[in-house]
Coordinates of C-alpha atoms and ligand atoms in Angstrom, one line a residue:
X176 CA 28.1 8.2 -2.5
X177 CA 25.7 10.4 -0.4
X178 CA 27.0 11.3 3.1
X179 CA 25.2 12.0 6.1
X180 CA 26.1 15.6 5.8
X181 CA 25.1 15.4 2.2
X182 CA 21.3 14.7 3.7
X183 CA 21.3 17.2 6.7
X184 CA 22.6 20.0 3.7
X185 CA 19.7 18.4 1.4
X186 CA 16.9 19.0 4.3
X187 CA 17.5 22.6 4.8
X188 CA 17.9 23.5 0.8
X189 CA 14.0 21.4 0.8
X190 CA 13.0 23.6 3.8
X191 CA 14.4 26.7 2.4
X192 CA 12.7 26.0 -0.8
X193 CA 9.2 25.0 0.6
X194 CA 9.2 27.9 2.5
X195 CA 10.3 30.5 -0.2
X196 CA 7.1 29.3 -2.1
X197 CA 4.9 29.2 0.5
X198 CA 5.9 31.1 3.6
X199 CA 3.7 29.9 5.5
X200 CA 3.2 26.2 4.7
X201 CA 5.8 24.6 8.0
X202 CA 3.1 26.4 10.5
X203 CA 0.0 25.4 8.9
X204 CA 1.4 22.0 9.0
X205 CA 3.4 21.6 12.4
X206 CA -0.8 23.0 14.3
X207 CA -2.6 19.9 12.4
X208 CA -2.4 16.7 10.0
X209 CA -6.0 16.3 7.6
X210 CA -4.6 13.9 4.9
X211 CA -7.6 12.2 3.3
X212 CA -5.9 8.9 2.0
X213 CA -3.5 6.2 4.0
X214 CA -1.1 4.8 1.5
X215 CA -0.1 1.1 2.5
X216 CA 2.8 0.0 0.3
X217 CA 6.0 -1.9 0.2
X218 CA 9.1 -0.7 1.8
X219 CA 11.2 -0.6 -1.3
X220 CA 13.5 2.6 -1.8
X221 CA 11.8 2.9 -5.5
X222 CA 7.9 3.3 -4.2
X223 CA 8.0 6.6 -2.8
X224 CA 4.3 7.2 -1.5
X225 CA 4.3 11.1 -2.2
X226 CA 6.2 11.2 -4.8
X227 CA 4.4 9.1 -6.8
X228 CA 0.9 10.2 -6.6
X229 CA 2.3 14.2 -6.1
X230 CA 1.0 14.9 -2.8
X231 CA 2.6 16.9 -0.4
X232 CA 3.5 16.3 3.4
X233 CA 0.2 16.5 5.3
X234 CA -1.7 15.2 2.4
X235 CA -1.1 11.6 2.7
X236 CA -0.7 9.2 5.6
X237 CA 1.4 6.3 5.3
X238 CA 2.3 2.8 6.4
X239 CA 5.0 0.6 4.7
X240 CA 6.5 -3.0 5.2
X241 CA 8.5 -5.2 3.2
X242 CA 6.0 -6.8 0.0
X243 CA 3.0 -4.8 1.7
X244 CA 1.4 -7.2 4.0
X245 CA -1.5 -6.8 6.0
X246 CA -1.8 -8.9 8.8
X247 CA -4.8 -9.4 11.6
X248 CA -2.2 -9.8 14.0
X249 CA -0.2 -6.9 13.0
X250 CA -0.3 -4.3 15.9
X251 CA 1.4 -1.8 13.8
X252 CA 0.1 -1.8 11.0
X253 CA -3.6 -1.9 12.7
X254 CA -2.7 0.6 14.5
X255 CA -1.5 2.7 11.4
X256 CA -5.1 1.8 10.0
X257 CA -7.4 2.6 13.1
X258 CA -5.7 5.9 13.7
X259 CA -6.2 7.1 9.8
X260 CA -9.8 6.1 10.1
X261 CA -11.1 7.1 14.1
X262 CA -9.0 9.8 14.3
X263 CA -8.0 11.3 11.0
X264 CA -11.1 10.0 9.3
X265 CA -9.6 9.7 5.9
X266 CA -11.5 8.4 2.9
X267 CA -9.4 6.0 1.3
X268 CA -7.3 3.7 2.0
X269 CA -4.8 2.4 -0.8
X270 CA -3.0 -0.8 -0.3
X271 CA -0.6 -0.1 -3.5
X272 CA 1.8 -2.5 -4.1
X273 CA 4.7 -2.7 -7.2
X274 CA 6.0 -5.3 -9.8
X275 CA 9.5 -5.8 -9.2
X276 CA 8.7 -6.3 -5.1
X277 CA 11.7 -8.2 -4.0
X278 CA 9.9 -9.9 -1.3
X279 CA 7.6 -10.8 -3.5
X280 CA 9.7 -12.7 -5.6
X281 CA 11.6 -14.3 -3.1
X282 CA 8.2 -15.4 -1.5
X283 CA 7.7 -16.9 -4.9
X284 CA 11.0 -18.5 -5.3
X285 CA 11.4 -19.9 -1.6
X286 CA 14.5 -17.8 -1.6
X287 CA 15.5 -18.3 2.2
X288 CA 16.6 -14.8 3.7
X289 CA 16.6 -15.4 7.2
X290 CA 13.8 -14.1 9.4
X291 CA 12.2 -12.4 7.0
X292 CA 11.1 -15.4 5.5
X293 CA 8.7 -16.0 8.1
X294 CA 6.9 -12.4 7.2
X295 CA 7.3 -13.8 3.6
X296 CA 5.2 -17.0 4.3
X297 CA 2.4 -14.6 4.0
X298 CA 2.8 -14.1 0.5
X299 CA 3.5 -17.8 -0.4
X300 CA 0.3 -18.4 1.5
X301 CA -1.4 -16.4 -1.4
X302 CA 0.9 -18.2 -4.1
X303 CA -0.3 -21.6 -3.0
X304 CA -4.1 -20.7 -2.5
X305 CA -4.7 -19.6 -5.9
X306 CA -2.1 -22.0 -7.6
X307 CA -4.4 -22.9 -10.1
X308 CA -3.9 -19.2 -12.0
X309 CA -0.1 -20.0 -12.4
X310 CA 0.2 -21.8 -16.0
X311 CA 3.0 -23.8 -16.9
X312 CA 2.8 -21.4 -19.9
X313 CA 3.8 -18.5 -18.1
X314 CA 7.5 -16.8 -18.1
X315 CA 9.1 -16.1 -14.8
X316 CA 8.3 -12.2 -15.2
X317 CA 4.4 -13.1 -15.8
X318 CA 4.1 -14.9 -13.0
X319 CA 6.4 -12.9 -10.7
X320 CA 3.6 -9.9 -12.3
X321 CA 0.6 -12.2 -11.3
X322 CA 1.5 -13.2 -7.9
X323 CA 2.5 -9.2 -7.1
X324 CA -1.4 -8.6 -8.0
X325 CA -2.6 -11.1 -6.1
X326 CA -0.9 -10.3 -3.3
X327 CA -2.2 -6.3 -3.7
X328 CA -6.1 -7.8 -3.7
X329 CA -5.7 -10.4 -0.8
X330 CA -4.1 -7.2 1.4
X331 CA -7.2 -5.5 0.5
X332 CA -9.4 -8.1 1.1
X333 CA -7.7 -8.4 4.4
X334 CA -8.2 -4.5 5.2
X335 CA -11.5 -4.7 4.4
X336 CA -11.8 -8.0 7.2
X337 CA -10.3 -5.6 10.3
X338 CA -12.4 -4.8 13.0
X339 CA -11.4 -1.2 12.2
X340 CA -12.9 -0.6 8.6
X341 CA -16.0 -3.5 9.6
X342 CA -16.7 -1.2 12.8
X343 CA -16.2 1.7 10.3
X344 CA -18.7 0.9 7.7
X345 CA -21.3 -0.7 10.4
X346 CA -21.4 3.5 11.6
X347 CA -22.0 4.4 8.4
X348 CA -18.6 6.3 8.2
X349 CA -17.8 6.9 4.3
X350 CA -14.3 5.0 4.0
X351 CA -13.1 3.4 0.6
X352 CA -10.4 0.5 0.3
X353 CA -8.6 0.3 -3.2
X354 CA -6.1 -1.9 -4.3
X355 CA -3.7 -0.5 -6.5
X356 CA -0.2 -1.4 -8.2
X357 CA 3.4 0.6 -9.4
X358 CA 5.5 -0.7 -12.1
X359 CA 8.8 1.0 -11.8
X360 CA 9.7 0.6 -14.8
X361 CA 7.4 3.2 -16.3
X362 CA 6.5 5.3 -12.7
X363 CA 2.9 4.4 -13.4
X364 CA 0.1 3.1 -10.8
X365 CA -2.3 0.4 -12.3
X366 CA -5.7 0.6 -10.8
X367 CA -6.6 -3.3 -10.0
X368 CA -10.1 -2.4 -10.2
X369 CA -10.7 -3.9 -6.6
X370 CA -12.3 -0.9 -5.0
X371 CA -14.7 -1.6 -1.5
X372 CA -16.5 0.8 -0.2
X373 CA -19.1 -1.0 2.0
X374 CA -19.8 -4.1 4.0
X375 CA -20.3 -7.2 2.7
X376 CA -19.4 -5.8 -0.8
X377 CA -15.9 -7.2 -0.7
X378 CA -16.4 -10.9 -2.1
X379 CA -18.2 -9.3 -5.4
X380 CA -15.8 -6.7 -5.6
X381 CA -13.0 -9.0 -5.5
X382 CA -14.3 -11.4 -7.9
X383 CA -14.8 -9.1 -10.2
X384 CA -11.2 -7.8 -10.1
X385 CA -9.7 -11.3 -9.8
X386 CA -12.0 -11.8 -13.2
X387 CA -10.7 -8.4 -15.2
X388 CA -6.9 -9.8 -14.1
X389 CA -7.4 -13.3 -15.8
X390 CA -9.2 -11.9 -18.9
Ligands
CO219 CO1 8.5 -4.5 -2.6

């Protein structure tokens, strides 16, 4: 098992490392941040934003909660989303979530977890609205897959709803929301299709996607 010191002796073998190939990468970064994408994704140990899509710190700007939930009411998370767009102007944002999200699944299975559940209800929200793509003819693992899909689309859809990216768009500022999802078994990112890059594009966009998913 990985101690504490294990980490702190990790860090400065990564810093060391960094800075032996690019001496002067910590002081270009520490004067400013210009990452052109906010990453929205699930808390899970196994998503690691970065690492995933090979971007280095600085080029990516990132908000994560359990099952990757966007809420209206969400003062984190909005905030997260209205800095990356007024202030660091970024061009995308990706809500990428994952098959395999545990809170996901338990949303599914009305596993009670404690509080947590009540962050959860979000997802069973989506599970009950669009019951009618559930088949009794699907395994477990399909609809556990189906429901983790859904769930990426409706946070897009929901991104696309804020004041923030509405206010965005209305300015004409060029910003793109994308919905997006990892399988860990494989380390690979499955494009939903679901991408919205203007106002009042959102309900086409996201039929079409919901279509391409059923097909
Ligand atoms: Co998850």
């Amino acid at each position: 098992m990985t101690s504490l010191a294990d980490l702190l002796a990790n860090n400065r073998r990564w810093s060391e490392g960094v800075t032996h190939r690019d001496p002067g990468f910590f002081d270009r970064l520490a004067r400013q941040q210009a990452p052109r994408y906010l990453w929205i994704g699930c808390s899970d140990s196994r998503v690691p934003a970065n690492e995933i899509v090979g971007l280095m710190p600085g080029e990516l700007f990132v908000h994560r909660n359990v099952a990757n939930i966007v809420v209206h009411s969400d003062l984190n998370c909005l905030s997260v989303l209205q800095y990356a767009v007024e202030v660091l102007r970024v061009e995308h944002v990706i809500v990428c979530g994952h098959y395999g999200c545990g809170g996901v699944e338990a949303a599914r299975r009305r596993t009670p977890l404690g509080l947590i559940d009540n962050w959860l209800r979000h997802v069973q929200d989506i599970a009950e609205r669009h019951q009618h793509l559930f088949t009794g003819a699907m395994t477990e693992a399909q609809a556990a897959d189906r429901l983790g899909e859904l769930n990426v689309l409706e946070q897009v859809a929901n991104v696309c709803r804020t004041t923030i990216v509405q206010d965005a768009w209305r300015r004409g500022q060029l910003v793109g929301v994308h919905g997006w999802i990892y399988r860990l078994q494989n380390g690979l990112v499955r494009d939903l299709k679901l991408s919205v890059m203007r106002e009042g594009a959102l309900a086409e966009e996201y039929g079409r996607a919901l279509a391409a998913l059923m097909s």
